[in-house]
Structure formats: C-alpha cells, structure tokens
Amino acid sequence: KEWPAFVPPPAPTGAATKATITEWYIGRQDACMIHDLELGLDGKVYAVDIQPEMLQELSRRCEQNDLKNVDMVLGLPHDPKLPDSPKQPGAPEKTEGTLDLILMVDVYHECDFPYEMTAGMVRALKPGGRLVLVEYRGEERWIPIKPLHKLTEAQVRKELGWHPLTFVTNYPGLPRQHILVFSKNTAP
C-alpha cells in the first residue's frame, strides 16, 4: 500500500518564511536533525519539556548542528513556561502573547493537566497564532498504538473548546495521525 505524501499544514501568521520539519522523538532521532529552519531575523524556537534530561539531549543535538535559534524551556506539568504564559503574582493578566505557532507532536495526550497547559499555551500565542496538535487517531482501531496514546478529533475539539481557540482544520496528510489546527481568537 502506498501512503499519501505529507503536505505541511497551513503557514502560521507570517513569521516563518520557510520551514522543513522532520519527525522528532526526544531520546532518539527518527529521520534526521531539524534543519533548513528559517524564521526571519528575529525568529526563535522554544523547545519545551518537563524533563531536564530531554532538554539536555536536545540542546546537545542543536549544538552539534549549529542551531542557535532554539531556546530550551523547562516547563512544569501544569505550565509550559512559555514567554507571556505564566501569571506573575500581582501582575495584571496578559491577554496578548507573542508566539505565532505552537506545535505539539504526539504530546498533548501525555499532559497530566491538559486544561492548565492549554491555558498557558493560549496566553503565549498572539491573536491569530496557531496551536497545532499532531496525535494518533483514536477513531482508527487498526493503528498499532495503545488507546491511551490516541485521541479522537471530537475529544480534542471538546477539550480545547474551553479556551479562546477556533478550530481551523484537521489537515489530511498523515496516514495514522490527526494534524489538528486551532487559531487563537482575536479580541473583539
């Protein structure tokens, strides 16, 4: 059986001029190192994990490949610690984030506190910014992944529906995974 060719999801709000993204699994490299990532002069990638060992490994690989636009961020199980995402005690609540795109590949289903993590990500997104979740399809029984590690589109849409996000599309392009694209609502 021939699998359909991967077609990348729609571009975010204009920050990325070109991006070639390969599949990454922290702890092992599936295809090849992230490369050809052009984010413009002020572009930056925030690599977030709640395990310091994973960030150390990714940092080592970025250094090996001379990637200087990647900042390692040690998040918490309930807070991604992205720029503009944590509420500071006594500070007014920020509603305008700075990030154009947050990409989570096979991660959302692992969140112990998905509501709180999503709230932190939404705060970090600027209006119109994209949140993209790539998750194994829970609707497909033939996919050889434990049900605990799969999500249905309906499940994700219901969970993220509590946040100021608009569902954009479930981008068809991967044979086993959803590519669920959400956009942060703009202020009225």
Short mmCIF file of C-alpha atoms in Angstrom, two decimals:
data_model
loop_
_atom_site.label_atom_id
_atom_site.label_comp_id
_atom_site.label_asym_id
_atom_site.label_seq_id
_atom_site.Cartn_x
_atom_site.Cartn_y
_atom_site.Cartn_z
CA LYS A 1 0.00 0.00 0.00
CA GLU A 2 1.32 3.42 -0.92
CA TRP A 3 0.91 6.14 1.73
CA PRO A 4 -0.13 9.65 0.73
CA ALA A 5 2.64 12.22 0.57
CA PHE A 6 2.94 14.51 3.58
CA VAL A 7 1.70 18.01 2.92
CA PRO A 8 2.57 20.54 5.64
CA PRO A 9 -0.24 22.40 7.41
CA PRO A 10 -1.02 26.00 6.50
CA ALA A 11 1.62 28.56 7.49
CA PRO A 12 1.18 30.46 10.77
CA THR A 13 0.54 34.18 10.90
CA GLY A 14 3.51 35.15 8.76
CA ALA A 15 6.57 34.69 10.99
CA ALA A 16 8.04 31.66 9.24
CA THR A 17 9.31 32.19 5.73
CA LYS A 18 10.29 28.55 5.18
CA ALA A 19 10.38 25.51 7.41
CA THR A 20 11.37 21.93 6.79
CA ILE A 21 10.22 19.84 9.73
CA THR A 22 11.23 16.24 10.26
CA GLU A 23 9.70 13.86 12.76
CA TRP A 24 11.37 14.09 16.16
CA TYR A 25 11.11 11.80 19.13
CA ILE A 26 13.02 13.06 22.13
CA GLY A 27 15.54 10.42 23.17
CA ARG A 28 16.01 9.17 19.62
CA GLN A 29 16.20 10.66 16.20
CA ASP A 30 13.82 9.08 13.70
CA ALA A 31 14.82 10.65 10.42
CA CYS A 32 17.33 13.46 10.64
CA MET A 33 18.04 16.59 12.64
CA ILE A 34 15.78 19.61 12.37
CA HIS A 35 17.24 21.63 9.51
CA ASP A 36 16.55 24.39 7.00
CA LEU A 37 14.55 26.35 9.54
CA GLU A 38 14.35 29.98 8.52
CA LEU A 39 12.33 32.10 10.90
CA GLY A 40 13.36 35.55 9.80
CA LEU A 41 15.87 37.77 11.57
CA ASP A 42 14.13 37.68 14.94
CA GLY A 43 12.78 34.12 14.69
CA LYS A 44 13.07 31.78 17.64
CA VAL A 45 12.09 28.24 18.58
CA TYR A 46 11.19 27.38 22.18
CA ALA A 47 11.74 23.68 22.91
CA VAL A 48 9.63 22.82 25.97
CA ASP A 49 9.79 19.68 28.07
CA ILE A 50 9.13 18.91 31.73
CA GLN A 51 12.11 16.54 31.92
CA PRO A 52 15.55 18.21 32.15
CA GLU A 53 17.26 15.15 30.61
CA MET A 54 15.25 15.53 27.40
CA LEU A 55 16.18 19.20 27.11
CA GLN A 56 19.85 18.37 27.70
CA GLU A 57 19.76 15.83 24.87
CA LEU A 58 18.01 18.23 22.51
CA SER A 59 20.43 21.01 23.47
CA ARG A 60 23.36 18.72 22.65
CA ARG A 61 21.87 17.92 19.24
CA CYS A 62 21.18 21.57 18.48
CA GLU A 63 24.77 22.44 19.39
CA GLN A 64 26.09 19.62 17.17
CA ASN A 65 24.10 21.03 14.26
CA ASP A 66 24.87 24.69 14.98
CA LEU A 67 21.23 25.63 15.62
CA LYS A 68 21.35 28.90 17.54
CA ASN A 69 17.69 29.95 17.40
CA VAL A 70 16.43 27.25 19.80
CA ASP A 71 15.84 28.12 23.47
CA MET A 72 15.35 25.27 25.93
CA VAL A 73 12.45 25.79 28.36
CA LEU A 74 11.91 23.61 31.41
CA GLY A 75 8.16 23.62 31.88
CA LEU A 76 6.05 22.27 34.71
CA PRO A 77 3.30 19.63 34.43
CA HIS A 78 0.71 22.44 34.68
CA ASP A 79 2.57 25.33 32.96
CA PRO A 80 4.63 25.30 29.75
CA LYS A 81 6.60 28.36 30.97
CA LEU A 82 6.46 29.94 27.53
CA PRO A 83 7.05 33.69 27.14
CA ASP A 84 3.93 35.54 28.34
CA SER A 85 2.32 32.33 29.56
CA PRO A 86 2.82 32.30 33.35
CA LYS A 87 0.73 34.58 35.51
CA GLN A 88 3.03 36.65 37.69
CA PRO A 89 1.75 37.27 41.25
CA GLY A 90 0.26 40.74 41.47
CA ALA A 91 0.68 41.45 37.75
CA PRO A 92 -2.29 42.20 35.50
CA GLU A 93 -3.41 39.25 33.40
CA LYS A 94 -1.77 39.33 29.98
CA THR A 95 -4.07 38.62 27.07
CA GLU A 96 -1.66 39.30 24.21
CA GLY A 97 1.01 36.68 23.64
CA THR A 98 3.95 36.81 21.27
CA LEU A 99 4.14 33.35 19.67
CA ASP A 100 2.99 32.68 16.11
CA LEU A 101 2.87 28.89 16.32
CA ILE A 102 2.94 26.14 18.94
CA LEU A 103 3.47 22.64 17.54
CA MET A 104 2.93 19.57 19.75
CA VAL A 105 3.76 16.24 18.11
CA ASP A 106 2.43 13.21 19.98
CA VAL A 107 2.49 15.18 23.26
CA TYR A 108 -0.96 16.53 24.18
CA HIS A 109 -2.30 13.13 25.28
CA GLU A 110 0.61 12.89 27.76
CA CYS A 111 -0.36 16.08 29.64
CA ASP A 112 -1.34 15.43 33.26
CA PHE A 113 -3.02 18.85 33.38
CA PRO A 114 -4.25 19.48 29.81
CA TYR A 115 -6.56 22.37 30.73
CA GLU A 116 -3.81 24.28 32.56
CA MET A 117 -1.18 23.52 29.89
CA THR A 118 -3.50 24.68 27.13
CA ALA A 119 -4.33 27.85 29.07
CA GLY A 120 -0.59 28.61 29.31
CA MET A 121 -0.10 27.97 25.61
CA VAL A 122 -3.07 30.15 24.66
CA ARG A 123 -1.71 33.03 26.78
CA ALA A 124 1.61 32.70 24.93
CA LEU A 125 0.01 32.82 21.46
CA LYS A 126 -0.61 36.16 19.84
CA PRO A 127 -4.11 36.72 18.42
CA GLY A 128 -4.42 34.62 15.28
CA GLY A 129 -1.48 32.44 16.35
CA ARG A 130 -1.79 28.71 15.69
CA LEU A 131 -1.82 25.75 18.03
CA VAL A 132 -1.17 22.54 16.07
CA LEU A 133 -1.56 19.11 17.65
CA VAL A 134 -0.34 16.00 15.87
CA GLU A 135 -1.89 12.98 17.59
CA TYR A 136 -2.55 9.36 16.64
CA ARG A 137 -6.14 8.85 15.50
CA GLY A 138 -8.32 7.42 18.24
CA GLU A 139 -11.03 6.63 15.68
CA GLU A 140 -8.82 4.05 13.95
CA ARG A 141 -8.61 0.69 15.72
CA TRP A 142 -6.08 -0.68 13.17
CA ILE A 143 -3.35 1.74 14.24
CA PRO A 144 -0.95 -0.31 16.42
CA ILE A 145 -0.80 2.21 19.27
CA LYS A 146 -2.33 1.72 22.72
CA PRO A 147 -5.68 3.53 23.04
CA LEU A 148 -4.22 5.61 25.88
CA HIS A 149 -1.87 7.20 23.32
CA LYS A 150 -4.54 8.09 20.76
CA LEU A 151 -7.10 10.89 20.61
CA THR A 152 -10.21 11.43 18.52
CA GLU A 153 -10.81 14.72 16.76
CA ALA A 154 -14.05 15.13 18.72
CA GLN A 155 -12.22 14.63 22.03
CA VAL A 156 -9.57 17.26 21.23
CA ARG A 157 -12.12 19.75 19.93
CA LYS A 158 -14.21 19.33 23.09
CA GLU A 159 -11.20 19.77 25.42
CA LEU A 160 -9.81 22.78 23.57
CA GLY A 161 -13.30 24.27 23.23
CA TRP A 162 -12.98 25.64 26.77
CA HIS A 163 -10.25 28.03 25.59
CA PRO A 164 -10.39 31.08 23.28
CA LEU A 165 -9.46 28.99 20.26
CA THR A 166 -11.16 28.39 16.93
CA PHE A 167 -10.83 25.04 15.20
CA VAL A 168 -9.34 25.63 11.73
CA THR A 169 -8.90 22.18 10.22
CA ASN A 170 -7.95 18.56 10.66
CA TYR A 171 -5.34 18.64 7.95
CA PRO A 172 -5.21 15.40 5.93
CA GLY A 173 -1.69 14.38 5.16
CA LEU A 174 -0.57 11.70 7.58
CA PRO A 175 -1.87 8.14 7.35
CA ARG A 176 -2.09 7.50 11.12
CA GLN A 177 -2.25 10.87 12.81
CA HIS A 178 -4.51 13.88 13.00
CA ILE A 179 -2.99 17.30 12.33
CA LEU A 180 -5.42 19.45 14.29
CA VAL A 181 -5.02 23.18 13.72
CA PHE A 182 -6.52 25.78 16.06
CA SER A 183 -6.23 29.57 15.95
CA LYS A 184 -6.26 31.92 18.93
CA ASN A 185 -9.29 34.16 18.80
CA THR A 186 -8.66 37.84 18.26
CA ALA A 187 -10.05 40.31 20.77
CA PRO A 188 -13.46 41.75 19.78
#
